[in-house]
Amino acid sequence: MAAIALTDVLVILAAVVVAQVLRFGSDLESDGFGGVHGEPLVVMAVLIAAWLFSLRVYQTLDRRILGDGSEEYSRVATACLSVFGVLAILVLVLHLDVSRGYFALALPLGTVGLLASRWAWRRQLSRQRSRGIGLERLLVVGEPQSVATVTDRLSQAPEQPFTVVGACVPIDPTARSAGRRSVGTAGVPVYGGLDDVASAAEGCDATTVAVTSPDAFGHLAMQDLSWNLHQMDIDLLVAPGVADIAGPRMMVHPVAGLPLLHIDRPSYAGANRFRKAVLDRVGAALIVLALSPLLLVIAVAVVADTRGPVFHRSVRVGVNNRPFRMWKFRSMVPDAEALVADLADRDEGNGPLFKIRDDPRVTPVGRIIRRYSLDELPQLFNVLSGSMSLVGPRPPLPAEVATYDGRVARRMLVKPGMTGLWQVSGRSNLSWEESVRLDVSYVENWSIMQDLVILWRTFRAVVSKDGAY
């Protein structure tokens, strides 16, 4: 964290100095703040101090959010906007003679610089975690099934900050001499029962204890455990019993001495819906404008490769189960759908999806544009028309929707997207169950910041071609 804090200082310092040079030149005798002549260094120092203070107020260095989700980026952006919002209010109230151009330069430079530096540190942190460096040593405590669920999920996410070093599960006293057991597919060793958590944490050198079944302890036992771990300088995590719900929707609400977890309803309307619509339409329009030469080249290549239409329009199901026609560049022979029955025995798809790694229906040009996901670019027109979003669940076929149960059907509460968590987390390499879980997780927790992160990760996924066929 010290290195990240130092990077924040350097980025803000650079942004303030560059803004000063761009606005006033290298002459430090220019008017800077409040009409005070010859004191730009004072102005710069005040701005740097206020900016760093704002970052601390919003706890942007909280180790619990570093390298984890979009919350880190959101806090940094909010801190940057807040400090300049406060400065704007002071300018109006105190009637200060301020160079607005100076602050208009410093804000975007510093904000972009801070976000870029956090992204770079996140990449470094992810590489270290994948090599087992800097991980918190986690002892998981609870019923065997819940412990196995947590340990298996953590083992499938190498970028997360924990390495599971042991578990404590209820044990029959008569079976203690039967030798050490293990739980989960990862084979996490069991260090004892629920009464042995403190000694087990010390024995496996754990830095964090995660309780997955708090009901198995009882209120007084949980309180005693938290006190014991506090004295041992060990962090305590308690699983709330709900999966794939992000922190912003959860709030602890103490009632009669009981810490009740309040989970807000997902917000799909109002200001959030408006902001997402603006991002979709403006973003799609800019991308179409920038890629129009490429779109023309691909269209010509598709026509020159094989006879048939430039576009393939398939019926998909959108928000609230409304059908629409999704645009794609044609990457297969014209009668591809009629050949599905003949290729059924080669299906490699997950669940109701039909996929073949070396699909004979794919044309030579189609193989290229599918590998780089260029065949999906015409979906930008679906985004412009409002039937799709830039980011969202994968657009399903009507036959898929007919098989959905209540849980999977929650995917239909928001518009399907050109990209989403399913694409940046493995694309075709994912199982059907994992794809559904990611889509439902997105629907439950979507935010503008998360959309921006997914768009960036999509660019990297497309360039790497991982999971595309």
CSV table of N, CA and C in Angstrom, one decimal, residues 39-157:
chain,number,residue,atom,x,y,z
A,39,GLU,N,2.2,33.5,-6.4
A,39,GLU,CA,2.1,32.4,-5.5
A,39,GLU,C,1.5,31.2,-6.0
A,40,PRO,N,1.8,30.8,-7.3
A,40,PRO,CA,1.2,29.5,-7.8
A,40,PRO,C,1.7,28.3,-7.0
A,41,LEU,N,2.9,28.4,-6.4
A,41,LEU,CA,3.3,27.2,-5.7
A,41,LEU,C,2.4,26.9,-4.5
A,42,VAL,N,1.9,28.0,-3.9
A,42,VAL,CA,1.0,27.8,-2.7
A,42,VAL,C,-0.3,27.2,-3.2
A,43,VAL,N,-0.8,27.7,-4.4
A,43,VAL,CA,-2.0,27.1,-5.0
A,43,VAL,C,-1.8,25.6,-5.3
A,44,MET,N,-0.7,25.3,-5.9
A,44,MET,CA,-0.4,23.9,-6.2
A,44,MET,C,-0.4,23.0,-4.9
A,45,ALA,N,0.3,23.5,-3.9
A,45,ALA,CA,0.4,22.8,-2.7
A,45,ALA,C,-0.9,22.6,-2.0
A,46,VAL,N,-1.8,23.6,-2.0
A,46,VAL,CA,-3.1,23.4,-1.4
A,46,VAL,C,-3.9,22.4,-2.2
A,47,LEU,N,-3.9,22.4,-3.5
A,47,LEU,CA,-4.6,21.5,-4.4
A,47,LEU,C,-4.1,20.1,-4.1
A,48,ILE,N,-2.8,19.9,-4.1
A,48,ILE,CA,-2.2,18.5,-3.9
A,48,ILE,C,-2.7,18.0,-2.5
A,49,ALA,N,-2.6,18.8,-1.5
A,49,ALA,CA,-3.0,18.4,-0.1
A,49,ALA,C,-4.5,18.0,-0.1
A,50,ALA,N,-5.3,18.9,-0.7
A,50,ALA,CA,-6.8,18.6,-0.7
A,50,ALA,C,-7.1,17.3,-1.4
A,51,TRP,N,-6.4,17.1,-2.5
A,51,TRP,CA,-6.6,15.9,-3.4
A,51,TRP,C,-6.3,14.7,-2.6
A,52,LEU,N,-5.1,14.7,-2.0
A,52,LEU,CA,-4.6,13.5,-1.2
A,52,LEU,C,-5.6,13.3,0.0
A,53,PHE,N,-6.0,14.3,0.6
A,53,PHE,CA,-6.9,14.2,1.7
A,53,PHE,C,-8.2,13.6,1.3
A,54,SER,N,-8.7,13.9,0.1
A,54,SER,CA,-10.0,13.4,-0.4
A,54,SER,C,-9.8,11.9,-0.7
A,55,LEU,N,-8.7,11.5,-1.2
A,55,LEU,CA,-8.4,10.1,-1.5
A,55,LEU,C,-8.4,9.3,-0.2
A,56,ARG,N,-7.9,9.9,0.9
A,56,ARG,CA,-7.9,9.2,2.2
A,56,ARG,C,-9.3,9.1,2.8
A,57,VAL,N,-10.1,10.2,2.6
A,57,VAL,CA,-11.4,10.2,3.2
A,57,VAL,C,-12.3,9.1,2.6
A,58,TYR,N,-12.1,8.9,1.3
A,58,TYR,CA,-12.9,7.8,0.6
A,58,TYR,C,-12.2,6.5,0.7
A,59,GLN,N,-11.1,6.4,1.5
A,59,GLN,CA,-10.5,5.1,1.8
A,59,GLN,C,-10.1,4.3,0.5
A,60,THR,N,-9.4,5.0,-0.4
A,60,THR,CA,-9.0,4.4,-1.6
A,60,THR,C,-7.8,3.4,-1.5
A,61,LEU,N,-7.2,3.5,-0.3
A,61,LEU,CA,-6.1,2.6,0.0
A,61,LEU,C,-6.5,1.4,0.9
A,62,ASP,N,-7.8,1.2,1.1
A,62,ASP,CA,-8.3,0.1,1.9
A,62,ASP,C,-7.9,-1.2,1.3
A,63,ARG,N,-7.1,-2.0,2.0
A,63,ARG,CA,-6.5,-3.2,1.4
A,63,ARG,C,-7.6,-4.2,1.0
A,64,ARG,N,-8.8,-4.0,1.6
A,64,ARG,CA,-9.9,-4.9,1.2
A,64,ARG,C,-10.5,-4.7,-0.2
A,65,ILE,N,-10.2,-3.6,-0.8
A,65,ILE,CA,-10.7,-3.3,-2.1
A,65,ILE,C,-9.6,-3.2,-3.2
A,66,LEU,N,-8.4,-3.2,-2.7
A,66,LEU,CA,-7.3,-3.1,-3.7
A,66,LEU,C,-7.2,-4.4,-4.6
A,67,GLY,N,-7.3,-4.1,-5.9
A,67,GLY,CA,-7.3,-5.2,-6.9
A,67,GLY,C,-8.5,-6.1,-6.9
A,68,ASP,N,-9.7,-5.6,-6.3
A,68,ASP,CA,-10.9,-6.4,-6.2
A,68,ASP,C,-12.1,-5.7,-6.7
A,69,GLY,N,-12.5,-6.0,-8.0
A,69,GLY,CA,-13.8,-5.4,-8.5
A,69,GLY,C,-13.6,-4.0,-8.9
A,70,SER,N,-14.8,-3.4,-9.2
A,70,SER,CA,-14.8,-2.0,-9.7
A,70,SER,C,-14.9,-1.0,-8.5
A,71,GLU,N,-15.0,-1.5,-7.3
A,71,GLU,CA,-15.2,-0.5,-6.1
A,71,GLU,C,-13.9,0.4,-6.0
A,72,GLU,N,-12.8,-0.2,-6.3
A,72,GLU,CA,-11.5,0.6,-6.2
A,72,GLU,C,-11.6,1.8,-7.1
A,73,TYR,N,-11.9,1.5,-8.4
A,73,TYR,CA,-12.0,2.6,-9.4
A,73,TYR,C,-13.1,3.6,-9.0
A,74,SER,N,-14.2,3.1,-8.5
A,74,SER,CA,-15.3,4.0,-8.2
A,74,SER,C,-14.9,5.0,-7.0
A,75,ARG,N,-14.2,4.5,-6.0
A,75,ARG,CA,-13.8,5.3,-4.9
A,75,ARG,C,-12.8,6.4,-5.4
A,76,VAL,N,-11.9,6.0,-6.3
A,76,VAL,CA,-10.9,7.0,-6.8
A,76,VAL,C,-11.6,8.1,-7.6
A,77,ALA,N,-12.5,7.7,-8.5
A,77,ALA,CA,-13.2,8.7,-9.3
A,77,ALA,C,-14.1,9.6,-8.4
A,78,THR,N,-14.7,9.0,-7.4
A,78,THR,CA,-15.6,9.8,-6.5
A,78,THR,C,-14.7,10.8,-5.7
A,79,ALA,N,-13.6,10.4,-5.3
A,79,ALA,CA,-12.7,11.3,-4.5
A,79,ALA,C,-12.2,12.4,-5.4
A,80,CYS,N,-11.9,12.2,-6.6
A,80,CYS,CA,-11.4,13.2,-7.5
A,80,CYS,C,-12.5,14.2,-7.8
A,81,LEU,N,-13.7,13.7,-8.1
A,81,LEU,CA,-14.8,14.6,-8.3
A,81,LEU,C,-15.2,15.4,-7.1
A,82,SER,N,-15.1,14.8,-5.9
A,82,SER,CA,-15.5,15.5,-4.7
A,82,SER,C,-14.6,16.7,-4.4
A,83,VAL,N,-13.3,16.5,-4.5
A,83,VAL,CA,-12.4,17.5,-4.2
A,83,VAL,C,-12.6,18.8,-5.1
A,84,PHE,N,-12.8,18.5,-6.3
A,84,PHE,CA,-13.1,19.7,-7.2
A,84,PHE,C,-14.5,20.3,-7.0
A,85,GLY,N,-15.4,19.4,-6.6
A,85,GLY,CA,-16.7,20.0,-6.2
A,85,GLY,C,-16.7,20.9,-5.1
A,86,VAL,N,-15.9,20.5,-4.0
A,86,VAL,CA,-15.7,21.4,-2.9
A,86,VAL,C,-15.0,22.7,-3.2
A,87,LEU,N,-14.0,22.6,-4.1
A,87,LEU,CA,-13.3,23.8,-4.5
A,87,LEU,C,-14.2,24.7,-5.3
A,88,ALA,N,-15.1,24.1,-6.1
A,88,ALA,CA,-16.0,25.0,-6.9
A,88,ALA,C,-17.0,25.7,-6.0
A,89,ILE,N,-17.4,25.0,-4.9
A,89,ILE,CA,-18.3,25.7,-3.9
A,89,ILE,C,-17.6,26.8,-3.2
A,90,LEU,N,-16.3,26.6,-2.8
A,90,LEU,CA,-15.6,27.6,-2.1
A,90,LEU,C,-15.4,28.8,-3.0
A,91,VAL,N,-15.1,28.6,-4.3
A,91,VAL,CA,-14.9,29.7,-5.2
A,91,VAL,C,-16.2,30.5,-5.3
A,92,LEU,N,-17.3,29.9,-5.4
A,92,LEU,CA,-18.6,30.6,-5.5
A,92,LEU,C,-18.9,31.4,-4.2
A,93,VAL,N,-18.7,30.7,-3.1
A,93,VAL,CA,-19.1,31.3,-1.8
A,93,VAL,C,-18.2,32.5,-1.4
A,94,LEU,N,-16.9,32.3,-1.7
A,94,LEU,CA,-15.9,33.3,-1.3
A,94,LEU,C,-15.6,34.3,-2.4
A,95,HIS,N,-16.2,34.1,-3.5
A,95,HIS,CA,-16.0,35.0,-4.7
A,95,HIS,C,-14.5,35.2,-5.1
A,96,LEU,N,-13.9,34.0,-5.2
A,96,LEU,CA,-12.5,34.0,-5.5
A,96,LEU,C,-12.2,34.2,-7.0
A,97,ASP,N,-11.2,34.9,-7.3
A,97,ASP,CA,-10.8,35.0,-8.7
A,97,ASP,C,-9.9,33.9,-9.1
A,98,VAL,N,-10.5,32.8,-9.7
A,98,VAL,CA,-9.8,31.6,-9.9
A,98,VAL,C,-9.7,31.3,-11.5
A,99,SER,N,-8.5,30.8,-11.9
A,99,SER,CA,-8.4,30.3,-13.3
A,99,SER,C,-9.1,29.0,-13.4
A,100,ARG,N,-10.3,29.1,-14.0
A,100,ARG,CA,-11.1,27.8,-14.2
A,100,ARG,C,-10.4,26.9,-15.1
A,101,GLY,N,-9.7,27.4,-16.1
A,101,GLY,CA,-9.0,26.6,-17.1
A,101,GLY,C,-7.9,25.7,-16.4
A,102,TYR,N,-7.3,26.3,-15.3
A,102,TYR,CA,-6.2,25.5,-14.6
A,102,TYR,C,-6.9,24.3,-14.0
A,103,PHE,N,-8.0,24.4,-13.3
A,103,PHE,CA,-8.6,23.3,-12.6
A,103,PHE,C,-9.3,22.4,-13.6
A,104,ALA,N,-9.7,22.9,-14.7
A,104,ALA,CA,-10.3,22.1,-15.8
A,104,ALA,C,-9.3,21.2,-16.4
A,105,LEU,N,-8.0,21.6,-16.4
A,105,LEU,CA,-7.0,20.7,-16.9
A,105,LEU,C,-6.5,19.7,-15.8
A,106,ALA,N,-6.4,20.2,-14.6
A,106,ALA,CA,-5.8,19.3,-13.5
A,106,ALA,C,-6.8,18.2,-13.2
A,107,LEU,N,-8.1,18.4,-13.2
A,107,LEU,CA,-9.0,17.4,-12.8
A,107,LEU,C,-8.9,16.1,-13.8
A,108,PRO,N,-9.1,16.3,-15.1
A,108,PRO,CA,-9.1,15.1,-15.9
A,108,PRO,C,-7.7,14.5,-16.0
A,109,LEU,N,-6.6,15.3,-16.0
A,109,LEU,CA,-5.3,14.7,-16.0
A,109,LEU,C,-5.0,13.9,-14.8
A,110,GLY,N,-5.4,14.4,-13.6
A,110,GLY,CA,-5.1,13.6,-12.4
A,110,GLY,C,-6.0,12.4,-12.3
A,111,THR,N,-7.3,12.6,-12.6
A,111,THR,CA,-8.3,11.4,-12.5
A,111,THR,C,-7.8,10.3,-13.4
A,112,VAL,N,-7.6,10.6,-14.7
A,112,VAL,CA,-7.1,9.6,-15.6
A,112,VAL,C,-5.8,8.9,-15.2
A,113,GLY,N,-4.9,9.8,-14.7
A,113,GLY,CA,-3.6,9.3,-14.2
A,113,GLY,C,-3.8,8.3,-13.0
A,114,LEU,N,-4.6,8.7,-12.1
A,114,LEU,CA,-4.8,7.9,-10.9
A,114,LEU,C,-5.5,6.5,-11.3
A,115,LEU,N,-6.5,6.6,-12.1
A,115,LEU,CA,-7.1,5.4,-12.6
A,115,LEU,C,-6.2,4.5,-13.3
A,116,ALA,N,-5.3,5.1,-14.2
A,116,ALA,CA,-4.4,4.3,-14.9
A,116,ALA,C,-3.3,3.7,-14.0
A,117,SER,N,-2.9,4.4,-13.0
A,117,SER,CA,-1.9,3.9,-12.1
A,117,SER,C,-2.5,2.7,-11.3
A,118,ARG,N,-3.8,2.9,-10.9
A,118,ARG,CA,-4.4,1.8,-10.1
A,118,ARG,C,-4.6,0.5,-11.0
A,119,TRP,N,-4.9,0.8,-12.3
A,119,TRP,CA,-5.0,-0.4,-13.2
A,119,TRP,C,-3.6,-1.1,-13.3
A,120,ALA,N,-2.5,-0.3,-13.4
A,120,ALA,CA,-1.2,-0.9,-13.5
A,120,ALA,C,-0.8,-1.7,-12.2
A,121,TRP,N,-1.2,-1.1,-11.1
A,121,TRP,CA,-0.9,-1.8,-9.8
A,121,TRP,C,-1.7,-3.1,-9.7
A,122,ARG,N,-3.0,-3.0,-10.2
A,122,ARG,CA,-3.9,-4.1,-10.2
A,122,ARG,C,-3.3,-5.3,-11.0
A,123,ARG,N,-2.8,-4.9,-12.2
A,123,ARG,CA,-2.1,-6.0,-13.0
A,123,ARG,C,-0.9,-6.6,-12.3
A,124,GLN,N,-0.1,-5.8,-11.7
A,124,GLN,CA,1.0,-6.3,-10.9
A,124,GLN,C,0.6,-7.2,-9.8
A,125,LEU,N,-0.5,-6.7,-9.0
A,125,LEU,CA,-1.0,-7.5,-7.9
A,125,LEU,C,-1.6,-8.8,-8.4
A,126,SER,N,-2.3,-8.8,-9.5
A,126,SER,CA,-2.8,-10.0,-10.1
A,126,SER,C,-1.7,-11.0,-10.5
A,127,ARG,N,-0.7,-10.5,-11.0
A,127,ARG,CA,0.5,-11.4,-11.4
A,127,ARG,C,1.1,-12.0,-10.1
A,128,GLN,N,1.2,-11.2,-9.1
A,128,GLN,CA,1.8,-11.7,-7.9
A,128,GLN,C,0.9,-12.8,-7.2
A,129,ARG,N,-0.4,-12.5,-7.2
A,129,ARG,CA,-1.3,-13.5,-6.6
A,129,ARG,C,-1.4,-14.8,-7.4
A,130,SER,N,-1.3,-14.7,-8.7
A,130,SER,CA,-1.3,-15.9,-9.5
A,130,SER,C,0.0,-16.8,-9.2
A,131,ARG,N,1.0,-16.1,-8.7
A,131,ARG,CA,2.3,-16.9,-8.4
A,131,ARG,C,2.3,-17.2,-6.9
A,132,GLY,N,1.2,-16.9,-6.2
A,132,GLY,CA,1.1,-17.2,-4.7
A,132,GLY,C,1.8,-16.2,-3.8
A,133,ILE,N,2.1,-15.0,-4.3
A,133,ILE,CA,2.8,-14.0,-3.6
A,133,ILE,C,1.8,-13.0,-3.0
A,134,GLY,N,2.0,-12.6,-1.7
A,134,GLY,CA,1.2,-11.6,-1.1
A,134,GLY,C,-0.2,-12.0,-0.8
A,135,LEU,N,-0.5,-13.3,-0.6
A,135,LEU,CA,-1.8,-13.8,-0.4
A,135,LEU,C,-2.1,-13.8,1.1
A,136,GLU,N,-3.4,-13.6,1.5
A,136,GLU,CA,-3.8,-13.8,2.9
A,136,GLU,C,-4.0,-15.3,3.2
A,137,ARG,N,-3.5,-15.7,4.3
A,137,ARG,CA,-3.7,-17.2,4.6
A,137,ARG,C,-5.1,-17.3,5.3
A,138,LEU,N,-6.0,-18.1,4.7
A,138,LEU,CA,-7.4,-18.1,5.1
A,138,LEU,C,-7.7,-19.5,5.7
A,139,LEU,N,-8.3,-19.4,6.9
A,139,LEU,CA,-8.9,-20.6,7.6
A,139,LEU,C,-10.4,-20.5,7.4
A,140,VAL,N,-11.0,-21.5,6.8
A,140,VAL,CA,-12.5,-21.5,6.6
A,140,VAL,C,-13.2,-22.4,7.6
A,141,VAL,N,-14.2,-21.8,8.2
A,141,VAL,CA,-14.9,-22.5,9.3
A,141,VAL,C,-16.4,-22.6,9.0
A,142,GLY,N,-17.0,-23.8,9.3
A,142,GLY,CA,-18.4,-23.9,9.1
A,142,GLY,C,-18.8,-25.4,8.8
A,143,GLU,N,-20.0,-25.5,8.3
A,143,GLU,CA,-20.5,-26.8,7.9
A,143,GLU,C,-19.7,-27.3,6.7
A,144,PRO,N,-19.5,-28.6,6.6
A,144,PRO,CA,-18.6,-29.1,5.5
A,144,PRO,C,-19.1,-28.7,4.1
A,145,GLN,N,-20.4,-28.7,3.8
A,145,GLN,CA,-20.9,-28.3,2.5
A,145,GLN,C,-20.6,-26.8,2.2
A,146,SER,N,-20.8,-25.9,3.1
A,146,SER,CA,-20.6,-24.5,2.9
A,146,SER,C,-19.1,-24.2,2.8
A,147,VAL,N,-18.3,-24.9,3.6
A,147,VAL,CA,-16.8,-24.8,3.6
A,147,VAL,C,-16.3,-25.3,2.2
A,148,ALA,N,-16.8,-26.4,1.7
A,148,ALA,CA,-16.4,-26.9,0.4
A,148,ALA,C,-16.8,-25.9,-0.7
A,149,THR,N,-18.0,-25.3,-0.6
A,149,THR,CA,-18.4,-24.4,-1.6
A,149,THR,C,-17.4,-23.2,-1.7
A,150,VAL,N,-17.1,-22.6,-0.5
A,150,VAL,CA,-16.2,-21.5,-0.5
A,150,VAL,C,-14.8,-21.8,-1.0
A,151,THR,N,-14.2,-22.9,-0.5
A,151,THR,CA,-12.9,-23.3,-0.9
A,151,THR,C,-12.8,-23.6,-2.4
A,152,ASP,N,-13.8,-24.3,-2.9
A,152,ASP,CA,-13.8,-24.6,-4.4
A,152,ASP,C,-13.9,-23.3,-5.2
A,153,ARG,N,-14.8,-22.4,-4.8
A,153,ARG,CA,-14.9,-21.1,-5.5
A,153,ARG,C,-13.6,-20.3,-5.5
A,154,LEU,N,-12.9,-20.3,-4.3
A,154,LEU,CA,-11.7,-19.5,-4.2
A,154,LEU,C,-10.6,-20.2,-5.1
A,155,SER,N,-10.6,-21.5,-5.1
A,155,SER,CA,-9.5,-22.2,-5.9
A,155,SER,C,-9.7,-22.0,-7.4
A,156,GLN,N,-10.9,-21.6,-7.8
A,156,GLN,CA,-11.1,-21.3,-9.3
A,156,GLN,C,-10.9,-19.9,-9.7
A,157,ALA,N,-10.5,-19.0,-8.7
A,157,ALA,CA,-10.2,-17.6,-9.0
A,157,ALA,C,-8.8,-17.3,-8.5
